[in-house]
CSV table of C-alpha atoms in Angstrom, one decimal:
chain,number,residue,atom,x,y,z
J,1,UNK,CA,95.9,96.0,85.9
J,2,UNK,CA,98.6,93.4,84.5
J,3,UNK,CA,98.2,91.3,87.5
J,4,UNK,CA,94.5,90.9,87.0
J,5,UNK,CA,94.7,90.4,83.3
J,6,UNK,CA,97.5,87.6,83.7
J,7,UNK,CA,95.5,86.0,86.6
J,8,UNK,CA,92.3,85.7,84.5
J,9,UNK,CA,94.0,84.4,81.5
J,10,UNK,CA,96.0,81.8,83.6
J,11,UNK,CA,92.9,80.9,85.2
J,12,UNK,CA,91.1,80.4,81.9
J,13,UNK,CA,93.8,78.1,80.5
J,14,UNK,CA,94.0,76.0,83.8
J,15,UNK,CA,90.4,75.7,84.0
J,16,UNK,CA,90.1,74.5,80.3
J,17,UNK,CA,93.1,72.3,80.9
J,18,UNK,CA,91.7,70.5,83.8
J,19,UNK,CA,88.3,70.2,82.4
J,20,UNK,CA,89.3,68.3,79.4
J,21,UNK,CA,87.8,70.8,77.0
J,22,UNK,CA,89.2,71.9,73.7
J,23,UNK,CA,88.3,75.7,73.9
J,24,UNK,CA,88.1,78.1,76.9
J,25,UNK,CA,85.2,78.1,79.1
J,26,UNK,CA,83.6,81.4,80.2
J,27,UNK,CA,84.3,82.5,83.7
J,28,UNK,CA,80.7,83.7,84.3
J,29,UNK,CA,77.7,82.2,82.6
J,30,UNK,CA,74.1,83.8,82.5
J,31,UNK,CA,70.7,82.6,81.3
J,32,UNK,CA,69.8,86.0,79.8
J,33,UNK,CA,69.3,85.8,76.1
J,34,UNK,CA,70.6,88.8,74.0
J,35,UNK,CA,67.4,90.7,73.3
J,36,UNK,CA,65.9,90.1,76.8
J,37,UNK,CA,65.6,92.9,79.5
J,38,UNK,CA,63.6,95.9,80.5
J,39,UNK,CA,62.6,98.1,77.8
J,40,UNK,CA,62.7,101.8,78.6
J,41,UNK,CA,60.6,104.5,77.0
J,42,UNK,CA,63.3,107.0,77.4
J,43,UNK,CA,66.7,105.5,77.0
J,44,UNK,CA,68.5,108.7,76.3
J,45,UNK,CA,67.2,110.1,79.8
J,46,UNK,CA,68.6,107.0,81.4
J,47,UNK,CA,71.9,107.6,79.5
J,48,UNK,CA,71.9,111.4,80.5
J,49,UNK,CA,71.1,110.4,84.2
J,50,UNK,CA,74.0,107.9,84.1
J,51,UNK,CA,76.3,110.5,82.8
J,52,UNK,CA,75.3,113.0,85.3
J,53,UNK,CA,75.7,110.7,88.1
J,54,UNK,CA,79.2,109.8,86.9
J,55,UNK,CA,80.1,113.4,86.6
J,56,UNK,CA,78.8,114.0,90.2
J,57,UNK,CA,80.7,111.1,91.7
J,58,UNK,CA,83.9,112.1,89.8
J,59,UNK,CA,83.8,115.6,91.0
J,60,UNK,CA,83.1,114.5,94.6
J,61,UNK,CA,86.0,112.0,94.5
J,62,UNK,CA,88.3,114.9,93.2
J,63,UNK,CA,87.0,117.2,95.8
J,64,UNK,CA,87.5,114.5,98.6
J,65,UNK,CA,91.2,113.8,97.5
J,66,UNK,CA,91.9,117.5,97.5
J,67,UNK,CA,90.4,118.2,101.1
J,68,UNK,CA,92.1,115.0,102.3
J,69,UNK,CA,95.5,116.1,101.0
J,70,UNK,CA,95.0,119.6,102.4
J,71,UNK,CA,93.9,118.5,105.8
J,72,UNK,CA,96.7,116.0,106.0
J,73,UNK,CA,99.1,118.7,105.1
J,74,UNK,CA,97.8,121.1,107.6
J,75,UNK,CA,97.9,118.5,110.5
J,76,UNK,CA,101.4,117.7,109.4
J,77,UNK,CA,102.5,121.3,109.7
J,78,UNK,CA,100.7,121.5,113.1
J,79,UNK,CA,102.4,118.4,114.5
J,80,UNK,CA,105.9,119.5,113.3
J,81,UNK,CA,105.7,123.3,114.6
J,82,UNK,CA,109.2,123.9,116.0
J,83,UNK,CA,109.3,123.7,119.9
J,84,UNK,CA,110.5,126.9,121.6
J,85,UNK,CA,114.3,126.9,121.7
J,86,UNK,CA,115.7,125.9,125.1
J,87,UNK,CA,118.0,128.6,126.8
J,88,UNK,CA,121.7,128.3,125.8
J,89,UNK,CA,124.2,127.8,128.4
J,90,UNK,CA,127.9,128.5,128.0
J,91,UNK,CA,129.9,125.4,127.3
J,92,UNK,CA,131.4,123.4,130.1
J,93,UNK,CA,135.0,124.2,130.8
J,94,UNK,CA,137.4,121.2,130.7
J,95,UNK,CA,139.7,121.0,133.6
J,96,UNK,CA,142.9,120.8,131.6
J,97,UNK,CA,142.2,123.8,129.5
J,98,UNK,CA,142.9,126.4,132.1
J,99,UNK,CA,146.3,127.9,132.2
J,100,UNK,CA,148.3,127.2,135.4
J,101,UNK,CA,149.1,130.1,137.5
J,102,UNK,CA,152.6,130.4,139.0
């Protein structure tokens, strides 16, 4: 967030400095006037539909993250299952450690 905000502010200042203007120029321009656009007969229905779509996408994102975490954990446990232990052998006897017989 901080990087994008800093980048956009620096871009605005750099653009206005190099363009020779006294104020900041907008990054994006449009030819749509403030009262122009499609008028809906049911604006509250569209708002409710947008809210419902946002809730479905939010829940779907949360479910995806939970499933991904669970599957990744299960795969990690499956990969790191302890291998069967190798048979243990008695330690090797050193040559100098035996007592000399007379």
